[in-house]
Structure formats: C-alpha cells, structure tokens
XYZ file of C-alpha atoms in Angstrom:
579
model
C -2.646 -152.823 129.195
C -4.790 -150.865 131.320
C -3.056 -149.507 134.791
C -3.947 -148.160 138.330
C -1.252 -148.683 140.508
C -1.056 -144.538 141.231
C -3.456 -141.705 141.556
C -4.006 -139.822 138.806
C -6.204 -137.311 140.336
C -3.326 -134.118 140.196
C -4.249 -133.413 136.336
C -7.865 -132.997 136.996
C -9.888 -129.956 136.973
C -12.239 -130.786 139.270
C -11.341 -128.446 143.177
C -12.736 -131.365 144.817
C -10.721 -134.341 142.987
C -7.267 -132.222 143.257
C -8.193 -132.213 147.032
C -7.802 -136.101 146.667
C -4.558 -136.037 144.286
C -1.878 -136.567 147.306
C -3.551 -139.484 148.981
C -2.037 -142.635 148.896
C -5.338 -144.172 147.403
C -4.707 -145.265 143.716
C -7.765 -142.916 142.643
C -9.463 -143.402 139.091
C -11.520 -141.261 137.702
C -14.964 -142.909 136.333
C -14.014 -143.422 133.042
C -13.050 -146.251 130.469
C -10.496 -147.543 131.236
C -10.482 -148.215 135.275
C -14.358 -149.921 134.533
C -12.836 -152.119 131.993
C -9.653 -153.140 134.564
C -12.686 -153.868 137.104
C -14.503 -156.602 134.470
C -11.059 -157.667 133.271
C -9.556 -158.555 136.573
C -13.232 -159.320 138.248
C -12.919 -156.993 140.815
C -15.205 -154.723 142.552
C -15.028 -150.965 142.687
C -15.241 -149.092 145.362
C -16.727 -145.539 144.719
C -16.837 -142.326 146.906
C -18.999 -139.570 145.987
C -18.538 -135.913 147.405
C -17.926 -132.266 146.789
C -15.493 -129.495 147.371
C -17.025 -127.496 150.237
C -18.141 -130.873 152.088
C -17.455 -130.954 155.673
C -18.006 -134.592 156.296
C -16.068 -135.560 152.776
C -12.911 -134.000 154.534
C -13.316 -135.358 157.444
C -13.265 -139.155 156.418
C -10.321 -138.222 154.001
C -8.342 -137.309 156.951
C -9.196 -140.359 158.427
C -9.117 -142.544 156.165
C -7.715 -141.849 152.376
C -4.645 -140.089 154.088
C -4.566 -143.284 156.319
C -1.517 -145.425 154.712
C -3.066 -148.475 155.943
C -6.519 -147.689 155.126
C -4.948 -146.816 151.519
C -3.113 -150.066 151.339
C -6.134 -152.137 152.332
C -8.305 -150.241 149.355
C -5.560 -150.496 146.796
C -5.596 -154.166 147.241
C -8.875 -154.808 147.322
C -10.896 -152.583 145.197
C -10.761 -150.399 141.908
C -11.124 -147.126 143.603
C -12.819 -144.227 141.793
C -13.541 -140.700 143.011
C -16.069 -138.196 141.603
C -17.274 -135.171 142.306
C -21.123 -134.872 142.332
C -21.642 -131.521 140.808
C -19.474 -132.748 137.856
C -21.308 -136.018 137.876
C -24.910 -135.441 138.889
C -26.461 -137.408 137.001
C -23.730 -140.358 138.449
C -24.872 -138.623 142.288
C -28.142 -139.534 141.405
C -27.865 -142.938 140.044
C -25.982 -144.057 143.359
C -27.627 -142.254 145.782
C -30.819 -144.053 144.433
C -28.922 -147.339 144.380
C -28.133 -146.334 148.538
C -31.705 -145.422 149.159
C -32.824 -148.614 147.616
C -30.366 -151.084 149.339
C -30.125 -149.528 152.946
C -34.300 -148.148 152.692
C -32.531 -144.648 153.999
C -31.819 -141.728 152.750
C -28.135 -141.124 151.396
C -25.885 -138.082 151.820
C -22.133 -137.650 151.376
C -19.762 -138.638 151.039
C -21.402 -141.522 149.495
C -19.309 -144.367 149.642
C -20.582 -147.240 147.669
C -19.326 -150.589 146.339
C -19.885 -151.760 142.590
C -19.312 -155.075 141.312
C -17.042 -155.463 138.395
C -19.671 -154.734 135.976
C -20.154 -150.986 138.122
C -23.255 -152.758 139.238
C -23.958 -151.527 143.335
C -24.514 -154.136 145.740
C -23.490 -152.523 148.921
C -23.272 -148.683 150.204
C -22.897 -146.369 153.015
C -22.126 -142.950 153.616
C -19.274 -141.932 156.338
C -17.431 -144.443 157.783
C -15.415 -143.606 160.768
C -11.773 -144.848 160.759
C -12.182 -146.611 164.073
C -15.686 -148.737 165.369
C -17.679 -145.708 166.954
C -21.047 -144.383 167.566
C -22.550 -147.969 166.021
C -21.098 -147.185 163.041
C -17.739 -149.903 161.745
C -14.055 -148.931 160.811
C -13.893 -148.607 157.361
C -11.310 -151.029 157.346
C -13.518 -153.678 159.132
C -16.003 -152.595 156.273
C -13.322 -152.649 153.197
C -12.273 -156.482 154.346
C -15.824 -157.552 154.922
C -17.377 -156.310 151.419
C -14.426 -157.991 150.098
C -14.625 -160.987 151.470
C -18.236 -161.111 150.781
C -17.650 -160.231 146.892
C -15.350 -163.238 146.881
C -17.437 -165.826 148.599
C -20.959 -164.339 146.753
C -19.755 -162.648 143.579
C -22.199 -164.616 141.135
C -25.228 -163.855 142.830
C -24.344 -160.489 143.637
C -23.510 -159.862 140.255
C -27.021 -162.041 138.970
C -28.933 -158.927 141.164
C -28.229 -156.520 138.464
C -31.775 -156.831 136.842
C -33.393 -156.643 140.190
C -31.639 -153.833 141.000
C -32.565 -151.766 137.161
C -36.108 -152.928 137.784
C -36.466 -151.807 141.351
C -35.100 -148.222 140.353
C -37.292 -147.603 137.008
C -39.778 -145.067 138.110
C -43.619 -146.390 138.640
C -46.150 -144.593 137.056
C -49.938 -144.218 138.093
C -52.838 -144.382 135.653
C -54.052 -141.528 136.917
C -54.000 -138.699 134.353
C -55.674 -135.418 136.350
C -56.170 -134.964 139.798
C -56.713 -132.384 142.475
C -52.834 -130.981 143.311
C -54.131 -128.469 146.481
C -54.498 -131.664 148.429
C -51.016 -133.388 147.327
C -49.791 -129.964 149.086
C -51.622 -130.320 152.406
C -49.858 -133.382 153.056
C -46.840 -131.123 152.992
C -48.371 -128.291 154.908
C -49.013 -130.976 157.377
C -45.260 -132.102 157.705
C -44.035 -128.843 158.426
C -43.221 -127.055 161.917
C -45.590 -124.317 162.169
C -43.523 -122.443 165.216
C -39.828 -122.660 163.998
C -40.566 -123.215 160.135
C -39.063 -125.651 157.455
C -40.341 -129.555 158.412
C -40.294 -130.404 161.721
C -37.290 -132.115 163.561
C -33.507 -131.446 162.987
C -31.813 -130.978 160.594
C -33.724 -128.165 159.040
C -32.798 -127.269 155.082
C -34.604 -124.593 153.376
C -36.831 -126.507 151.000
C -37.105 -123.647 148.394
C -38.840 -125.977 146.420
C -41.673 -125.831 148.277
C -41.566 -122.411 149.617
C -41.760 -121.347 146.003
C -44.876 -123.564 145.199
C -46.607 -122.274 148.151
C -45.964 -118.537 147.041
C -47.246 -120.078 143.990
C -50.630 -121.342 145.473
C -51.066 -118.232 147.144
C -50.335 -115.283 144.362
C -52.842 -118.564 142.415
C -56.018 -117.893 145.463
C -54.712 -115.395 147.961
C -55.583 -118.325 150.823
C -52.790 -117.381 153.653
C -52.726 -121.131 154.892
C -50.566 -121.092 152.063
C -48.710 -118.006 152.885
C -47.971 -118.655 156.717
C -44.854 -120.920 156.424
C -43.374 -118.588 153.537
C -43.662 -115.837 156.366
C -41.965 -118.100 158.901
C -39.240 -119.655 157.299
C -38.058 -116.620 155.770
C -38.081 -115.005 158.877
C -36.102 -117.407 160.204
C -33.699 -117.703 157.700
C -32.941 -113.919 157.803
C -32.312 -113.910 161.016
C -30.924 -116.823 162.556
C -27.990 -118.392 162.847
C -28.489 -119.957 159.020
C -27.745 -116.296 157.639
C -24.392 -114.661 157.781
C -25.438 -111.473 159.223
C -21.830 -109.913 158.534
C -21.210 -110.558 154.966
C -24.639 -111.958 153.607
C -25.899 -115.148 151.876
C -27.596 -118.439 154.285
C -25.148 -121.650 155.113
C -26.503 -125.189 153.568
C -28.308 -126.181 156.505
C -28.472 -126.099 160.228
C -27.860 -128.873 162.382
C -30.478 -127.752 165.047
C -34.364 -127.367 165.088
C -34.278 -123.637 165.327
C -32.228 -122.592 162.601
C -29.010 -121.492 165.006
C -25.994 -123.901 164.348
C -25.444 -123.951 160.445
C -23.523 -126.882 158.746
C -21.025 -123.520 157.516
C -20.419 -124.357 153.477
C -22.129 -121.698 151.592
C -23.617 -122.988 148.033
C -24.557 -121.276 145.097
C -27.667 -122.920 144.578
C -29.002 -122.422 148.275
C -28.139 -118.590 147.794
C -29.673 -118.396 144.225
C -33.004 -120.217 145.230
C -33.079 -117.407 148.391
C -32.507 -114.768 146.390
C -35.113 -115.712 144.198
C -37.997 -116.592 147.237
C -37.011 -113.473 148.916
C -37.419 -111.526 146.011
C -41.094 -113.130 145.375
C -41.800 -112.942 149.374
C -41.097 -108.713 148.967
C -43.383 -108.342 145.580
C -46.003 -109.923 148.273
C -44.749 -107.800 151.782
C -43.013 -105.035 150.698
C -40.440 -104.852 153.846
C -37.254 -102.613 154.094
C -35.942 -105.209 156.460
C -36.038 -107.959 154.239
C -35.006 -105.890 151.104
C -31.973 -105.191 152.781
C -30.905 -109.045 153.391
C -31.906 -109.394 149.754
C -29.272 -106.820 148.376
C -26.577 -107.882 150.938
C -26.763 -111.915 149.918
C -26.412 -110.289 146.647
C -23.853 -108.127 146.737
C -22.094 -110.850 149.034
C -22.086 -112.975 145.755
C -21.149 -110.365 143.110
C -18.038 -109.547 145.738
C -17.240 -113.263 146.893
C -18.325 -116.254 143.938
C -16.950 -114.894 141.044
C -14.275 -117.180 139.662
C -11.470 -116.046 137.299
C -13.735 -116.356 134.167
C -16.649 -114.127 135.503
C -18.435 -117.035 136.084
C -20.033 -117.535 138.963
C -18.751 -120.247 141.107
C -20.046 -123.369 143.292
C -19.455 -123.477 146.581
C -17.394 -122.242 150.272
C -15.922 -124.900 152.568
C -17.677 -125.352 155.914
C -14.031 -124.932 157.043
C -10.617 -122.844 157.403
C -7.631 -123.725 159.282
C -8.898 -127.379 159.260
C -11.699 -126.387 161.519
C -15.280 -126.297 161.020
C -16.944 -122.702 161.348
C -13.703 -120.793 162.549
C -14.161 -118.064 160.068
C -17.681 -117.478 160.622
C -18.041 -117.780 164.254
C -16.829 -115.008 167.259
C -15.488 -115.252 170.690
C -17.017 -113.376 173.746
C -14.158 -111.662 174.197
C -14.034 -110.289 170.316
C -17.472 -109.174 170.502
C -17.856 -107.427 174.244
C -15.586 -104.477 173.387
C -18.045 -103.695 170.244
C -20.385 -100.655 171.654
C -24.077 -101.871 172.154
C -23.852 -104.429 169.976
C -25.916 -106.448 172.671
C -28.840 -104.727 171.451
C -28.248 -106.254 168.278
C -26.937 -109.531 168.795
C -27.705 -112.229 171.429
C -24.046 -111.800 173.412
C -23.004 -114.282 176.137
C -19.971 -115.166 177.752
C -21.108 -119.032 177.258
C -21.250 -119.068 173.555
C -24.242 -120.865 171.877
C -21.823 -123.130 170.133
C -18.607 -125.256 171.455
C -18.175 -122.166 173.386
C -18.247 -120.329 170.680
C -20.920 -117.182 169.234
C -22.611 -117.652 166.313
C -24.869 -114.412 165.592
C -28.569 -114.305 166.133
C -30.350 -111.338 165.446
C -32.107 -109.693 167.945
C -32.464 -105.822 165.639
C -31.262 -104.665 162.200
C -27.419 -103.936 163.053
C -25.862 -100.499 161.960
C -23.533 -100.437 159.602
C -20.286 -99.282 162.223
C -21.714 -102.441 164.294
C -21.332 -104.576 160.946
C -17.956 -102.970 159.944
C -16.272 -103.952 163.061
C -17.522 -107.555 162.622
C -15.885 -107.622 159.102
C -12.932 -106.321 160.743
C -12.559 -109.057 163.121
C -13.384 -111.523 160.507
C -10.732 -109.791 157.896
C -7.874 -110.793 160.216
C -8.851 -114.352 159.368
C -8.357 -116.987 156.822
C -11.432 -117.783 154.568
C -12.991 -120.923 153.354
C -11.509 -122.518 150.501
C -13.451 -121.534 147.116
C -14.520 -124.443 144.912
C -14.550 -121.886 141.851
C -15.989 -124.666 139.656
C -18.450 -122.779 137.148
C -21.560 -125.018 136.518
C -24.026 -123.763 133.352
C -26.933 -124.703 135.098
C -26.157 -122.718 137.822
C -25.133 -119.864 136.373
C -28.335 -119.746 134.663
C -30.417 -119.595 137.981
C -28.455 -116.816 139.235
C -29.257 -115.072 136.008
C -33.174 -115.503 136.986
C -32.538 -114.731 140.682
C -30.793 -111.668 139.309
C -33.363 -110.485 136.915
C -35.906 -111.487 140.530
C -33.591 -109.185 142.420
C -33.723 -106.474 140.047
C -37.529 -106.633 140.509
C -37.896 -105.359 143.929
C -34.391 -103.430 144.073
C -34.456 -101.778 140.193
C -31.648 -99.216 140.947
C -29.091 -101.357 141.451
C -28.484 -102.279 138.189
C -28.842 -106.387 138.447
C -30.760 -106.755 135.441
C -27.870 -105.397 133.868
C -25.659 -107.874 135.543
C -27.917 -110.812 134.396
C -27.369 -109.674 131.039
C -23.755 -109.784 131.215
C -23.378 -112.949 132.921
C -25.825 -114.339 130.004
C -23.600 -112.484 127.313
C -20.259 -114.702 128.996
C -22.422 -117.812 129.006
C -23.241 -117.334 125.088
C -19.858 -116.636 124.233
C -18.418 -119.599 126.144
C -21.447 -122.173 125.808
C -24.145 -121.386 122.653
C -21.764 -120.137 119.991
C -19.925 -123.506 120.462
C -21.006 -126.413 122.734
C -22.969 -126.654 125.732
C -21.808 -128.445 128.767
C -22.338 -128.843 132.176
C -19.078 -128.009 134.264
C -15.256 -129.287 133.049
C -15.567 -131.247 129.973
C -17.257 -130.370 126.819
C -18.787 -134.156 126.627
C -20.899 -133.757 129.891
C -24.337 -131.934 129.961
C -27.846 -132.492 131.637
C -30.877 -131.948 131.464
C -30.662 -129.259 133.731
C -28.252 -127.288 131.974
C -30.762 -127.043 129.329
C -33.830 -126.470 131.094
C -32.091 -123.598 133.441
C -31.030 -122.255 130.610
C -34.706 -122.033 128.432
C -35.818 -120.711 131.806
C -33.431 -117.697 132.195
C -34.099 -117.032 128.615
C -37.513 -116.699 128.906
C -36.666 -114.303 132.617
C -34.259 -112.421 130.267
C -37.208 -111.749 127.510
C -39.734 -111.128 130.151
C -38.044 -108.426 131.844
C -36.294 -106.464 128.590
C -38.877 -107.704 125.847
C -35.882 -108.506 123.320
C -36.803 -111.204 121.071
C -33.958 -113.014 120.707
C -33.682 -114.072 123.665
C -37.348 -116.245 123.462
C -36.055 -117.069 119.424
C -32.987 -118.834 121.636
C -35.379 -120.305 124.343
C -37.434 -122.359 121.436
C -34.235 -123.573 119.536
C -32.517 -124.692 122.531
C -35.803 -126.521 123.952
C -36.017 -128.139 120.764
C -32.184 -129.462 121.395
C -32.944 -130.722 124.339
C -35.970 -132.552 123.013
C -33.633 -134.143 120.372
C -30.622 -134.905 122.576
C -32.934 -136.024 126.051
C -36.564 -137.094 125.882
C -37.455 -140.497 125.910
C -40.514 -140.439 122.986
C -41.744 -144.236 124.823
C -41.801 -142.488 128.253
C -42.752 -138.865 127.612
C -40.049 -137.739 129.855
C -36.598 -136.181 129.621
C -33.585 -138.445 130.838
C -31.256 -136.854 132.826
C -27.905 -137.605 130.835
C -28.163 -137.522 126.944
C -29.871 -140.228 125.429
C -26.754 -141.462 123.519
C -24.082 -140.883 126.030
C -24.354 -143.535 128.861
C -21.562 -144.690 130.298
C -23.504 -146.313 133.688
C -25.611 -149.534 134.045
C -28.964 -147.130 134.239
C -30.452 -144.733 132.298
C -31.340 -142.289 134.648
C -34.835 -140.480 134.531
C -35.584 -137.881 137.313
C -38.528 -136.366 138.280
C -37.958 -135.352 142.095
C -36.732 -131.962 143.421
C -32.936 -132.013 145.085
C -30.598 -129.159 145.532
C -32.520 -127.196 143.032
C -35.978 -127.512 141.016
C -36.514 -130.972 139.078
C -35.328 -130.777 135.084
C -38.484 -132.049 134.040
C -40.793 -129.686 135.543
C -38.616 -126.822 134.798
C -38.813 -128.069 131.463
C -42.857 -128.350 131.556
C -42.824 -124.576 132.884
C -40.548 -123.423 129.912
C -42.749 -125.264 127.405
C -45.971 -123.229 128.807
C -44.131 -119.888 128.532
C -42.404 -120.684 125.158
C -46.770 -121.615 124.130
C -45.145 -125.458 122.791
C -48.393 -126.527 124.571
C -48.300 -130.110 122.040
C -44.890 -130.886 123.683
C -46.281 -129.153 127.329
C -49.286 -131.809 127.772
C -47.117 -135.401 126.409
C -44.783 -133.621 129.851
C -48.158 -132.556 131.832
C -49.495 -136.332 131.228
C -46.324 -137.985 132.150
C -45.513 -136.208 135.442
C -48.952 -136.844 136.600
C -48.318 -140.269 136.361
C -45.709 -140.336 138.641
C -47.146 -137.767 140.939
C -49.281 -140.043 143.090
C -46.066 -142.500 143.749
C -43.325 -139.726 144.383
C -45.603 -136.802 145.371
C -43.671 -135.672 148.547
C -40.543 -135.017 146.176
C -42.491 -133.331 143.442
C -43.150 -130.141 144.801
C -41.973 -127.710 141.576
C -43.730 -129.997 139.484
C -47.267 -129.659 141.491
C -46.777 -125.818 140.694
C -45.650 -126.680 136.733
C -48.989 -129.046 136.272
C -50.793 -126.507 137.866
C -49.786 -123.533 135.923
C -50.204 -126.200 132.916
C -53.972 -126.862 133.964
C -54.509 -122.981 134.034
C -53.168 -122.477 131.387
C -55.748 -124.701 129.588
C -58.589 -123.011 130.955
C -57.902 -120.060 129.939
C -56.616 -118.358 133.111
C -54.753 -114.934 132.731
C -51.575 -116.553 135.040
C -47.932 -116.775 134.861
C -45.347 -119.203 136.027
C -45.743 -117.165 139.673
C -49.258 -117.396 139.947
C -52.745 -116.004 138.541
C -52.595 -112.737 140.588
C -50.265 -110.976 142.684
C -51.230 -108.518 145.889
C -49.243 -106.241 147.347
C -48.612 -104.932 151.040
C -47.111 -102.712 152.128
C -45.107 -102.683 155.688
C-alpha cells in the first residue's frame, strides 16, 4: 500500500528538494506512486514549483512549509509534491501554462498550484504570504478554501480536464511565409529606448531578442536594429545588474534603471551574456567591454564549477538568511578606499535599504577592485546549487568558443573542448539526460547539444564533431518530433508521465528547442527536415509572435538560406569598428 505520511525529500539529489527535506510537510516527489495515492484516495495535490537560488521560494518556506500549522493543515488536506524546475522543465512549463491560462497572468515562482486527483490543475498561484497582506490571502485561508471547494465541486472540476488540454494545445495560423522585419518592430516598439530592455520594472535581459536584433543587423547593417543592443549592454555592464567586483550580471533588477538586482546569479543569464557580448565586440571592438567579457568569464571558470567539472546552475540571492548581504557595501566599508568615488557612485545614504550597491561611474583599477574583494572575502557566500544540467553545459561550451572569438589568447576554445570531452564521457558514450536521473531528457538537451557541436566544428574544423551533430539530430528526431505536427515535443514522445503532452515553441530562460533545432538543421544542410520545422513555426508565429523571438532569426536564416544568400546563423555580413 502506497504511503506519505513523512517527507522523503533527504535522499534526493536535487540542492533545491534537500532544502525542503526537514520541513514538516509530508513532501512527495512527482512520481508514481504519490499520483496514484491522489486517484486512490480522491484527493487533490497540491504542487509547488521552485529552484535552488530562488529568493521568493525561501521566503514562503520560512513562512509557511517550516510553519507546523501550515504543515499540518497541508498534510491533511492535500498530496503534497515538490519539484524543482530545472530538473522538471518540461513539468515548469506544463503548470506555468496551466497558471497563465486560469489566472490570464503571467506565472513565476514559486509556483504553487493545485491538481485534482487525476494531476489535472484547477486552481494556482504563486507566493502566498503566511498572513492576509498586501491583497494577497494566508496560505492557510487559501489551503482550507481550495479544499473545501474540491469537496463541494470535485466532479465538475475534475469534468474541466478536456477544456483545460484543449485550451493549452498550441493554435496554428495558415499562414505559411510572411514578412518577419515587421513581427520585430512590434518589439522594437515595446522597448525603452533611454534605459534599455522593455519599458517598466522589472527589467530582465531578454537575450533572446538582443541576439535576433544583432542578427537583423550583421543581416542589413540598419542601426534601428543596432541601437537597443548598444543600450542594454551598456547598461548591463555597468549598472547595478553587473557585479563589478567579481564579474557575471544578477537575474534581474527590480527597478527601471537596471540598479537594484534580484541577487541569484544563473548560469544561463551569464552564458547568454557572454555570448551577446561577445557578438556586440565582433561589431564595436571596445577594450571596455572586452574586459567585462573576460571577467564574467573568468568569474565562472573560478566560481560554477561543481565537483565533476561540470559547470553548475545557479547562486542564491542570499547569505546569512538575507537577501544581497554578500554583494552589497556599507558607506562606512567603502569611504576609507582611496578615490574610489571617482569610480563608484559613493553616498552616505546608500541607494538600497541603506545599503551601496555599485554603479559605475569609470573602469575601476585593479587595487580599487582588490580591496572590494577583500571586504567581500570576510563574508559568507551564496549557497551554490551545483546541479549540472546538459543543456546548459552545452551553451557555455558555445559562449566559450564566442568568447574565444574576440579574446583568442586566453585559451577558452580550449576550455570548450574540455568541458565537451567531460560531457562525452559522462553523456554520449552512454545515455543522455538532462540533470539527476538517467530517465529525464528534453528537447533542449539535444538541440544545445547539435548546436555546440556544430560551434565546436566551426571554430577547429574537426569532423567529428559535425559526424556527432547529424547522428544526434537524427535521435532527437526519433525520440521527440511529432510527424502529425511537424514539431518537436518537449519531453520524449514515449515518456509522459503528465496529463499533457507538452509542445513549446516560445523563448524562456534560454532560446526555444525548436528553433534551436531549425538553426542546427540549416547548418548540419538537413534542409528536407529544416522546411517540415520552417513551415510549422510559421504557423504559430502570427499567434505567439511576441515570444518567438529566436525563432524569427531561425526562419529567417532558413529563408536565406533558400535564396541562396552567403549567411550564417549570425547574419549575412558582419562590419567591424573599431573604438
């Protein structure tokens, strides 16, 4: 007979799940067993979605699933299972979608969702306080009102499941070709022309688009194009997004002019600016910005390596249980640092709870920077969520081989090829899988994969490495496209183990799997496979266009392609300029 009367997170691998393994919550895992207790008992499932490194996650987990109470209330009430999203992305996605469709908002985390006891959603939020504030409910309020509600409704909630499927299948329009340059004015229109990224607050560095726009202008040379590349990555080298002491950008900032980061430091943010940087200096050749290329590098050669060589996920926003402390400086720390004024806007006041987080005002020396990192030494750092994702990995091997590009003598092409020789001996030479266990892989793991492989033959001209590219593309054809569709599924086509088969065609975190995929086909010349992909995503371009912004640059290097254009996956022609 199937239990969960304890929490059994303490013998998982997952940094963000052990974070979870004291709480008094009975936590599941999403597996077999705790979805089968759910339909056997007809009970609904509460699930929370997070990650390792995520500031909010901890903060309603010391509110709430450290809460005895709280914990007593969800134990009684609810099959509770945990996940972490960059194990289970393609599960992220799924509910996230499912939030997005039943609250007509965008989602976050931690995601906190309720299933029926089929694992069907029909209710969600994100953070819930523990206590009514800021218009938001206690969670307990909210835990005894979705239960009560499941009891008193649970038939029709549970008869919504087919509405639900058909309202997240993917539309597609019968259009088939179309102009893309005006898809990407709608964008240029959306975006803050003074400050950079899209207007408002919170501002995230959309390397998605900031690529495609580097894209359209190495493609005609038109600077409208150009223009917000030049002002975001100003701004992200030298605001309060970058950590001008030890290198590499925060997630996001909370504030309109880039000053107050959210603190966690990803791998994927720091990969994608490696790689736009990189592209930005092949276009302005710029000491100043070569310089925060190599130190966000060598800040993740010193600082995300896990035990394996791998490279790892993420750093917590946090240390010491408070958000920022290891990044951020008092007055009275900095004023006895000689003329560091003239680098750094200093005062008394802080620009943050009091508090100075460092803006830029000139390129700091290195004894300025040195007596930074001493300050900072004497602290505690972030906790390290050393999880080693393949997909990941991958893109750092492209944004080293990008690196290596502009800065040639410091050997990063090298490094690329020895993080690729550690991913074929762990991953090609027996199974490939995503993060933890060897049953879980995506789309993405694949496609970031064919992608590095054809950066790797690019750049060193060794065959095998494009010999791999087409055998592993043609695994991923076998294990992940949908023939009826034309599209590649996120999850494998034979492994589902959630009430919707997810297919994904928008940008998140990193480039879309499907139009990485259409870009690899072009290089690898599969051009059959290339236009049933080409076809399909311009189907769906005209409903999800504003989410679709690697695949406007993959159909457009596609339609290039096809006329004969002499261009790469960058563009038909590069200029350079030099500063």
């Amino acid at each position: 007979m199937i239990q969960i009367d304890k929490n059994i997170l303490c013998d998982d691998l997952s940094p963000y799940l052990k974070q979870h393994k004291d709480n008094p919550v009975h936590w599941q895992t999403w597996s077999k067993g705790p979805l089968q207790f759910a339909k056997q008992n007809k009970k609904p499932i509460l699930l929370s979605i997070g990650y390792a490194s995520c500031h909010w996650c901890h903060v309603m987990a010391h509110e709430s699933f450290e809460d005895n109470e709280t914990a007593k209330i969800m134990n009684q009430l609810f099959v509770n299972i945990k996940v972490d999203r960059e194990e289970r992305p393609d599960l992220d996605f799924i509910f996230q979608s499912s939030f997005q469709l039943l609250n007509q908002i965008g989602g976050g985390w931690p995601l906190t969702m309720f299933l029926d006891e089929n694992g069907v959603p029909f209710m969600g939020g994100t953070y819930f306080p523990k206590e009514s504030k800021h218009g938001l409910p206690s969670f307990k309020e909210v835990l005894k009102k979705v239960s009560e509600a499941y009891k008193s409704q649970r038939e029709n909630l549970i008869k919504q499941k087919n509405l639900i499927i058909k309202n997240l299948d993917l539309k597609k329009n019968p259009v088939l070709n179309q102009e893309l340059e005006p898809i990407l004015e709608i964008a240029l229109n959306n975006l803050d022309q003074l400050k950079g990224g899209y207007k408002g607050a919170p501002k995230f560095p959309t390397f998605n688009l900031f690529d495609t726009l580097l894209y359209f202008y190495n493609k005609s040379s038109n600077t409208k194009y150009l223009k917000p590349v030049d002002i975001i990555i100003k701004k992200l080298c030298s605001q309060g997004i970058y950590d001008h002491v030890e290198g590499g950008i925060a997630r996001y900032t909370v504030d309109e002019n880039w000053i107050i980061p959210h603190f966690e430091k990803m791998l994927y943010d720091n990969a994608q600016f490696i790689i736009l940087l990189s592209k930005y200096c092949k276009i302005k050749s710029d000491t100043y910005y070569k310089a925060k290329l190599e130190q966000t590098v060598e800040f993740l050669k010193k600082d995300f390596i896990n035990r394996e060589g791998f490279f790892g996920s993420a750093y917590d926003a946090d240390s010491d249980g408070i958000e920022g402390k290891y990044y951020v400086f008092t007055y009275d720390e900095l004023k006895e640092i000689d003329e560091i004024e003239k680098f750094f806007e200093i005062k008394p006041e802080g620009n943050w709870e009091n508090k100075i987080i460092l803006i830029e005002r000139a390129k700091p020396n290195k004894l300025i920077l040195q007596k930074l990192l001493e300050i900072r030494s004497k602290r505690n750092k972030p906790f390290f969520d050393d999880k080693t994702q393949l997909d990941l990995n991958c893109l750092m091997i492209s944004a080293l081989i990008s690196a290596s590009e502009i800065l040639p003598e410091n050997s990063y092409l090298k490094l690329a090829e020895q993080l690729f020789s550690k991913i074929e001996e762990k991953y090609l030479k027996n199974q490939i899988y995503h993060s933890f266990s060897t049953n879980t892989v995506f789309i993405e793991d694949y496609a970031f994969l064919i992608n590095a492989l054809n950066d790797l033959s690019d750049k060193t001209m060794n065959f095998k490495y494009k010999d791999l590219a087409r055998k592993f593309s043609k695994e991923a054809i076998d294990k992940f496209y949908i023939n009826e569709k034309n599209i590649f599924q996120k999850s494998p086509k034979n492994n589902i183990d959630v009430f919707f088969k997810p297919i994904d065609i928008s940008d998140s975190t990193i480039p879309n799997g499907n139009a990485i995929m259409l870009i690899n086909f072009i290089r690898l010349g599969m051009m059959s496979e290339a236009q049933k992909l080409f076809d399909s995503l311009n189907g769906y371009l005209n409903v999800y266009k504003n989410h679709m912004m690697t695949s406007l640059r993959a159909l457009d290097y596609f339609k290039n392609i096809q006329a004969g254009k002499n261009c790469n996956e960058q563009g038909c022609k590069v200029d350079v300029e030099k500063n």
